[in-house]
Structure formats: C-alpha cells, structure tokens
PDB file of C-alpha atoms in Angstrom:
ATOM      1  CA  MET K   1     -96.931  45.118 112.471  1.00 52.00           C
ATOM      2  CA  ARG K   2     -98.843  45.186 109.184  1.00 53.00           C
ATOM      3  CA  ARG K   3     -96.779  48.226 108.027  1.00 52.00           C
ATOM      4  CA  LEU K   4     -93.562  46.372 108.786  1.00 43.00           C
ATOM      5  CA  ALA K   5     -94.721  43.411 106.688  1.00 44.00           C
ATOM      6  CA  ILE K   6     -95.629  45.704 103.768  1.00 47.00           C
ATOM      7  CA  LEU K   7     -92.318  47.584 104.032  1.00 44.00           C
ATOM      8  CA  THR K   8     -90.399  44.295 104.148  1.00 45.00           C
ATOM      9  CA  GLY K   9     -92.285  43.119 101.030  1.00 47.00           C
ATOM     10  CA  ILE K  10     -91.472  46.321  99.140  1.00 47.00           C
ATOM     11  CA  VAL K  11     -87.781  46.091 100.065  1.00 45.00           C
ATOM     12  CA  ALA K  12     -87.706  42.429  98.996  1.00 47.00           C
ATOM     13  CA  ILE K  13     -89.153  43.340  95.604  1.00 49.00           C
ATOM     14  CA  ALA K  14     -86.979  46.456  95.137  1.00 49.00           C
ATOM     15  CA  ALA K  15     -83.663  44.872  96.159  1.00 46.00           C
ATOM     16  CA  PRO K  16     -83.125  42.877  92.921  1.00 49.00           C
ATOM     17  CA  LEU K  17     -84.111  45.926  90.876  1.00 48.00           C
ATOM     18  CA  ALA K  18     -81.562  48.076  92.669  1.00 48.00           C
ATOM     19  CA  MET K  19     -78.865  45.458  92.062  1.00 52.00           C
ATOM     20  CA  ALA K  20     -79.605  45.326  88.316  1.00 61.00           C
ATOM     21  CA  GLN K  21     -77.417  48.305  87.390  1.00 92.00           C
ATOM     22  CA  THR K  22     -77.957  49.625  83.895  1.00 95.00           C
ATOM     23  CA  SER K  23     -76.060  52.375  82.182  1.00 96.00           C
ATOM     24  CA  THR K  24     -76.379  54.138  78.855  1.00 97.00           C
ATOM     25  CA  TRP K  25     -73.368  54.308  76.547  1.00 98.00           C
ATOM     26  CA  ALA K  26     -73.502  56.605  73.504  1.00 98.00           C
ATOM     27  CA  ILE K  27     -71.604  55.682  70.342  1.00 98.00           C
ATOM     28  CA  ASP K  28     -68.701  58.024  69.620  1.00 97.00           C
ATOM     29  CA  PRO K  29     -68.994  58.589  65.838  1.00 96.00           C
ATOM     30  CA  ALA K  30     -65.434  59.943  65.595  1.00 96.00           C
ATOM     31  CA  HIS K  31     -64.038  56.575  66.736  1.00 96.00           C
ATOM     32  CA  SER K  32     -66.556  54.124  65.292  1.00 97.00           C
ATOM     33  CA  GLU K  33     -67.076  52.636  61.827  1.00 97.00           C
ATOM     34  CA  VAL K  34     -68.469  49.750  59.836  1.00 97.00           C
ATOM     35  CA  ASP K  35     -65.981  48.274  57.364  1.00 98.00           C
ATOM     36  CA  PHE K  36     -67.084  46.011  54.539  1.00 97.00           C
ATOM     37  CA  SER K  37     -65.505  43.627  52.087  1.00 97.00           C
ATOM     38  CA  VAL K  38     -67.117  42.308  48.903  1.00 96.00           C
ATOM     39  CA  ARG K  39     -65.635  40.052  46.197  1.00 95.00           C
ATOM     40  CA  HIS K  40     -65.397  41.716  42.774  1.00 95.00           C
ATOM     41  CA  MET K  41     -65.393  39.656  39.540  1.00 91.00           C
ATOM     42  CA  SER K  42     -64.305  36.605  41.569  1.00 90.00           C
ATOM     43  CA  VAL K  43     -60.835  38.159  41.454  1.00 93.00           C
ATOM     44  CA  SER K  44     -60.310  40.612  44.301  1.00 94.00           C
ATOM     45  CA  ASN K  45     -61.925  41.998  47.422  1.00 95.00           C
ATOM     46  CA  VAL K  46     -63.115  45.588  47.438  1.00 96.00           C
ATOM     47  CA  HIS K  47     -63.041  47.226  50.848  1.00 97.00           C
ATOM     48  CA  GLY K  48     -64.917  50.229  52.106  1.00 97.00           C
ATOM     49  CA  ARG K  49     -66.336  51.839  55.193  1.00 97.00           C
ATOM     50  CA  PHE K  50     -69.288  53.672  56.627  1.00 97.00           C
ATOM     51  CA  GLY K  51     -68.787  56.400  59.222  1.00 94.00           C
ATOM     52  CA  GLY K  52     -71.568  58.546  60.632  1.00 93.00           C
ATOM     53  CA  ILE K  53     -72.604  55.966  63.209  1.00 97.00           C
ATOM     54  CA  GLN K  54     -74.895  57.032  66.049  1.00 97.00           C
ATOM     55  CA  GLY K  55     -76.785  55.171  68.721  1.00 98.00           C
ATOM     56  CA  ASN K  56     -76.798  53.816  72.225  1.00 98.00           C
ATOM     57  CA  ILE K  57     -76.101  50.683  74.180  1.00 97.00           C
ATOM     58  CA  THR K  58     -78.106  50.196  77.339  1.00 97.00           C
ATOM     59  CA  LEU K  59     -75.794  47.932  79.296  1.00 95.00           C
ATOM     60  CA  ASN K  60     -77.036  45.791  82.139  1.00 95.00           C
ATOM     61  CA  GLU K  61     -73.818  45.638  84.117  1.00 90.00           C
ATOM     62  CA  THR K  62     -74.821  42.547  86.108  1.00 91.00           C
ATOM     63  CA  ASP K  63     -76.318  40.559  83.210  1.00 93.00           C
ATOM     64  CA  ALA K  64     -75.189  41.483  79.690  1.00 91.00           C
ATOM     65  CA  THR K  65     -77.979  39.339  78.211  1.00 94.00           C
ATOM     66  CA  LYS K  66     -80.452  41.996  79.379  1.00 96.00           C
ATOM     67  CA  SER K  67     -78.695  44.753  77.429  1.00 96.00           C
ATOM     68  CA  THR K  68     -80.001  46.481  74.291  1.00 97.00           C
ATOM     69  CA  VAL K  69     -78.416  48.104  71.241  1.00 97.00           C
ATOM     70  CA  SER K  70     -79.785  50.720  68.849  1.00 98.00           C
ATOM     71  CA  VAL K  71     -77.652  52.004  65.949  1.00 98.00           C
ATOM     72  CA  THR K  72     -78.164  54.285  62.933  1.00 98.00           C
ATOM     73  CA  ILE K  73     -75.640  54.443  60.088  1.00 97.00           C
ATOM     74  CA  ASP K  74     -75.478  57.303  57.591  1.00 98.00           C
ATOM     75  CA  VAL K  75     -75.182  55.420  54.279  1.00 97.00           C
ATOM     76  CA  ASN K  76     -74.014  58.660  52.576  1.00 97.00           C
ATOM     77  CA  THR K  77     -70.701  58.228  54.414  1.00 97.00           C
ATOM     78  CA  LEU K  78     -69.843  55.190  52.257  1.00 97.00           C
ATOM     79  CA  ASP K  79     -66.205  55.410  51.159  1.00 97.00           C
ATOM     80  CA  THR K  80     -64.291  52.876  49.047  1.00 96.00           C
ATOM     81  CA  GLY K  81     -61.482  55.255  48.147  1.00 96.00           C
ATOM     82  CA  VAL K  82     -62.675  55.644  44.538  1.00 97.00           C
ATOM     83  CA  THR K  83     -65.094  58.543  43.992  1.00 97.00           C
ATOM     84  CA  ALA K  84     -66.658  57.170  40.779  1.00 97.00           C
ATOM     85  CA  ARG K  85     -67.312  53.799  42.448  1.00 96.00           C
ATOM     86  CA  ASP K  86     -68.701  55.496  45.579  1.00 97.00           C
ATOM     87  CA  ASN K  87     -71.124  57.523  43.430  1.00 97.00           C
ATOM     88  CA  ASP K  88     -72.278  54.352  41.645  1.00 96.00           C
ATOM     89  CA  VAL K  89     -72.746  52.403  44.898  1.00 96.00           C
ATOM     90  CA  LYS K  90     -74.734  55.330  46.373  1.00 97.00           C
ATOM     91  CA  SER K  91     -76.943  55.499  43.256  1.00 97.00           C
ATOM     92  CA  PRO K  92     -80.198  53.593  42.631  1.00 96.00           C
ATOM     93  CA  ASN K  93     -78.019  50.784  41.180  1.00 95.00           C
ATOM     94  CA  PHE K  94     -77.180  49.762  44.750  1.00 96.00           C
ATOM     95  CA  PHE K  95     -78.002  51.696  47.953  1.00 96.00           C
ATOM     96  CA  ASP K  96     -80.109  54.525  46.494  1.00 97.00           C
ATOM     97  CA  VAL K  97     -79.070  56.875  49.312  1.00 97.00           C
ATOM     98  CA  ALA K  98     -81.426  59.619  48.112  1.00 97.00           C
ATOM     99  CA  LYS K  99     -84.323  57.308  48.974  1.00 98.00           C
ATOM    100  CA  PHE K 100     -82.695  55.272  51.798  1.00 98.00           C
ATOM    101  CA  PRO K 101     -80.127  57.530  53.534  1.00 98.00           C
ATOM    102  CA  THR K 102     -79.756  55.429  56.685  1.00 98.00           C
ATOM    103  CA  ALA K 103     -79.402  51.844  57.828  1.00 98.00           C
ATOM    104  CA  THR K 104     -80.509  50.851  61.324  1.00 98.00           C
ATOM    105  CA  PHE K 105     -79.981  47.996  63.752  1.00 98.00           C
ATOM    106  CA  ALA K 106     -82.124  47.325  66.814  1.00 98.00           C
ATOM    107  CA  SER K 107     -81.321  44.372  69.055  1.00 98.00           C
ATOM    108  CA  THR K 108     -83.957  41.827  70.002  1.00 98.00           C
ATOM    109  CA  SER K 109     -81.846  39.586  72.250  1.00 97.00           C
ATOM    110  CA  VAL K 110     -78.338  39.125  73.617  1.00 97.00           C
ATOM    111  CA  THR K 111     -76.815  35.783  74.600  1.00 96.00           C
ATOM    112  CA  LYS K 112     -73.421  34.891  76.030  1.00 92.00           C
ATOM    113  CA  ASN K 113     -71.215  32.441  74.199  1.00 83.00           C
ATOM    114  CA  GLY K 114     -68.203  31.998  76.466  1.00 81.00           C
ATOM    115  CA  VAL K 115     -66.483  35.380  76.567  1.00 80.00           C
ATOM    116  CA  HIS K 116     -68.296  36.512  73.405  1.00 90.00           C
ATOM    117  CA  LEU K 117     -71.803  37.822  72.896  1.00 95.00           C
ATOM    118  CA  LYS K 118     -74.330  36.941  70.217  1.00 96.00           C
ATOM    119  CA  VAL K 119     -76.538  39.941  69.536  1.00 97.00           C
ATOM    120  CA  ASN K 120     -79.664  39.219  67.521  1.00 98.00           C
ATOM    121  CA  GLY K 121     -81.646  42.043  66.032  1.00 98.00           C
ATOM    122  CA  ASN K 122     -83.325  43.608  63.050  1.00 98.00           C
ATOM    123  CA  LEU K 123     -81.167  45.223  60.374  1.00 98.00           C
ATOM    124  CA  THR K 124     -82.938  47.673  58.084  1.00 98.00           C
ATOM    125  CA  LEU K 125     -80.983  48.386  54.917  1.00 97.00           C
ATOM    126  CA  HIS K 126     -82.275  49.754  51.609  1.00 97.00           C
ATOM    127  CA  GLY K 127     -85.779  49.847  53.089  1.00 96.00           C
ATOM    128  CA  VAL K 128     -85.780  46.105  53.899  1.00 98.00           C
ATOM    129  CA  THR K 129     -85.736  44.735  57.460  1.00 98.00           C
ATOM    130  CA  ARG K 130     -84.261  41.289  58.158  1.00 98.00           C
ATOM    131  CA  PRO K 131     -83.212  39.490  61.344  1.00 98.00           C
ATOM    132  CA  VAL K 132     -79.429  39.127  61.747  1.00 98.00           C
ATOM    133  CA  GLU K 133     -76.994  37.825  64.354  1.00 97.00           C
ATOM    134  CA  LEU K 134     -73.778  39.630  65.275  1.00 97.00           C
ATOM    135  CA  ASP K 135     -70.747  37.945  66.841  1.00 96.00           C
ATOM    136  CA  VAL K 136     -69.537  40.494  69.395  1.00 97.00           C
ATOM    137  CA  ASP K 137     -66.378  40.951  71.453  1.00 94.00           C
ATOM    138  CA  GLY K 138     -66.751  43.402  74.308  1.00 89.00           C
ATOM    139  CA  PRO K 139     -67.183  45.453  76.174  1.00 91.00           C
ATOM    140  CA  SER K 140     -63.542  46.281  76.727  1.00 93.00           C
ATOM    141  CA  ALA K 141     -62.510  47.469  80.174  1.00 93.00           C
ATOM    142  CA  PRO K 142     -63.562  51.123  80.518  1.00 94.00           C
ATOM    143  CA  VAL K 143     -60.850  53.786  80.428  1.00 96.00           C
ATOM    144  CA  PRO K 144     -61.214  57.504  81.148  1.00 95.00           C
ATOM    145  CA  GLY K 145     -61.384  59.660  78.030  1.00 93.00           C
ATOM    146  CA  MET K 146     -60.300  63.255  77.570  1.00 93.00           C
ATOM    147  CA  ASP K 147     -63.897  64.185  78.401  1.00 94.00           C
ATOM    148  CA  HIS K 148     -63.380  62.557  81.842  1.00 95.00           C
ATOM    149  CA  LYS K 149     -66.080  59.989  81.063  1.00 97.00           C
ATOM    150  CA  PRO K 150     -65.535  56.220  80.839  1.00 97.00           C
ATOM    151  CA  HIS K 151     -64.957  54.925  77.284  1.00 97.00           C
ATOM    152  CA  SER K 152     -65.302  51.296  76.229  1.00 96.00           C
ATOM    153  CA  GLY K 153     -65.252  49.368  72.970  1.00 96.00           C
ATOM    154  CA  TYR K 154     -67.009  46.611  71.054  1.00 96.00           C
ATOM    155  CA  SER K 155     -66.061  44.735  67.887  1.00 97.00           C
ATOM    156  CA  ALA K 156     -68.515  42.669  65.871  1.00 97.00           C
ATOM    157  CA  THR K 157     -68.625  40.694  62.646  1.00 97.00           C
ATOM    158  CA  ILE K 158     -71.403  39.511  60.393  1.00 97.00           C
ATOM    159  CA  THR K 159     -71.856  38.327  56.823  1.00 97.00           C
ATOM    160  CA  ILE K 160     -75.031  39.380  55.040  1.00 97.00           C
ATOM    161  CA  ASN K 161     -76.477  38.609  51.623  1.00 97.00           C
ATOM    162  CA  ARG K 162     -76.912  41.874  49.695  1.00 96.00           C
ATOM    163  CA  LYS K 163     -79.792  40.437  47.664  1.00 96.00           C
ATOM    164  CA  ASP K 164     -81.773  39.787  50.878  1.00 97.00           C
ATOM    165  CA  PHE K 165     -81.887  43.582  51.186  1.00 97.00           C
ATOM    166  CA  GLY K 166     -82.480  44.330  47.491  1.00 95.00           C
ATOM    167  CA  VAL K 167     -79.016  45.873  47.029  1.00 96.00           C
ATOM    168  CA  GLY K 168     -77.662  45.606  43.470  1.00 94.00           C
ATOM    169  CA  PRO K 169     -80.271  43.117  42.226  1.00 92.00           C
ATOM    170  CA  ASN K 170     -79.186  43.598  38.596  1.00 92.00           C
ATOM    171  CA  TYR K 171     -75.644  42.377  39.287  1.00 91.00           C
ATOM    172  CA  GLY K 172     -74.912  38.669  39.402  1.00 88.00           C
ATOM    173  CA  ALA K 173     -72.601  36.988  41.901  1.00 89.00           C
ATOM    174  CA  ALA K 174     -69.937  36.603  39.175  1.00 88.00           C
ATOM    175  CA  VAL K 175     -69.641  40.404  39.055  1.00 91.00           C
ATOM    176  CA  ILE K 176     -70.221  41.204  42.741  1.00 94.00           C
ATOM    177  CA  SER K 177     -70.507  38.466  45.345  1.00 95.00           C
ATOM    178  CA  ASP K 178     -73.828  38.161  47.117  1.00 96.00           C
ATOM    179  CA  GLU K 179     -72.054  37.897  50.468  1.00 96.00           C
ATOM    180  CA  ILE K 180     -70.791  41.045  52.119  1.00 96.00           C
ATOM    181  CA  LYS K 181     -68.573  40.778  55.178  1.00 97.00           C
ATOM    182  CA  LEU K 182     -69.042  43.498  57.776  1.00 97.00           C
ATOM    183  CA  SER K 183     -66.639  44.364  60.570  1.00 97.00           C
ATOM    184  CA  ILE K 184     -67.995  46.794  63.166  1.00 97.00           C
ATOM    185  CA  ASP K 185     -65.908  48.741  65.664  1.00 97.00           C
ATOM    186  CA  LEU K 186     -67.658  50.932  68.205  1.00 97.00           C
ATOM    187  CA  GLU K 187     -66.230  53.198  70.844  1.00 97.00           C
ATOM    188  CA  VAL K 188     -68.888  54.087  73.378  1.00 98.00           C
ATOM    189  CA  VAL K 189     -69.001  56.736  76.103  1.00 98.00           C
ATOM    190  CA  LYS K 190     -70.833  56.310  79.383  1.00 97.00           C
ATOM    191  CA  GLN K 191     -73.522  58.951  79.790  1.00 96.00           C
TER     192      GLN K 191
END
C-alpha cells in the first residue's frame, strides 16, 4: 500500500512535467537577418543589414512565456551597400569589429501581449550589455522544409540608442541619429 502511495505521488509530480513540452529550434542563418535604419544628417534614412545570425530558441509549446532565446550576430556581416561606408562603420569609429566581432542577445523573460510576445533580455553590443525589450510576432505555423524538418518564423522590432552601447560617440545626433531601428527576421528549424 505504501508503494502505491509513493508511485501515485511520483506520477502526480511527473504528469505536469511531461505535459510541458519543450523543443529546440535552431536559427537558420541563410534565411535570417537583422535590418537596421538610422537617420543621416536629419535628411535621409540609411539602411543596412547583419547576416551571420546563429542561436537557438527553446520553445515551451504549452506556455510560450517559459521559452528562452539565445542569439549571436556576426557584426562583420554588416552591409549597407556602400563598401567605404561599411568599412568606416566596422572601424573603431563605430563598431570596432576587430575588438568586438559579435553582438549577443540572451532572453531573461517572455510575456504575452495579446497575440504578440514581449521578449526581455540582455543585448551585448560593442562590449556593453544593456537590458532591452523586443516586440515579437511568432512563431508562425510550422511548415516542412526541404530538410524534412519543421520550419517556423519570428519577426521582431526594437529601437535602441547607439550611445547607450558606446557606438559612434564622436558623432552628434545631427550627423547620425542616436536612435537605431532594428527589424529582426528569424527562420528557425526544429531540432
């Protein structure tokens, strides 16, 4: 009788754990990027992108608020379409990619806001770590990829202040706006 009570207790504790299905989704770097927009001379917006994105999403399929995100971005992949400008932005004047070749994001919490998610986490850029909040749409309904694995997608937006991260401190807002708008698109593959 005592064994039955112990077994029943173990099953009662294990049942919620078994129901909390988690899965790991790897970022597909060939179909993911971070786009940015920054105001130049108060006249026009300069656009660019970062590729070279790697990382994982650990998705709690029954409660998205228990999910986690970890991302690394290769800052050397910066591309604005103008080689001379790219070289300047990669230099010590701005990102100093020789010293800080990657940017990282690690989530600290996820909350639901209607059909959207708010993902809070720590962004490390140019050697400086600051808390940020991403507005996220996703995940999209999974579809089978050519690799016969489920693929899904997320889109997120955020505006950061470049000076908070020590990027381009010698340039005033009249030359380059302090605010940089980021648009993130990730395609992820279930592992």
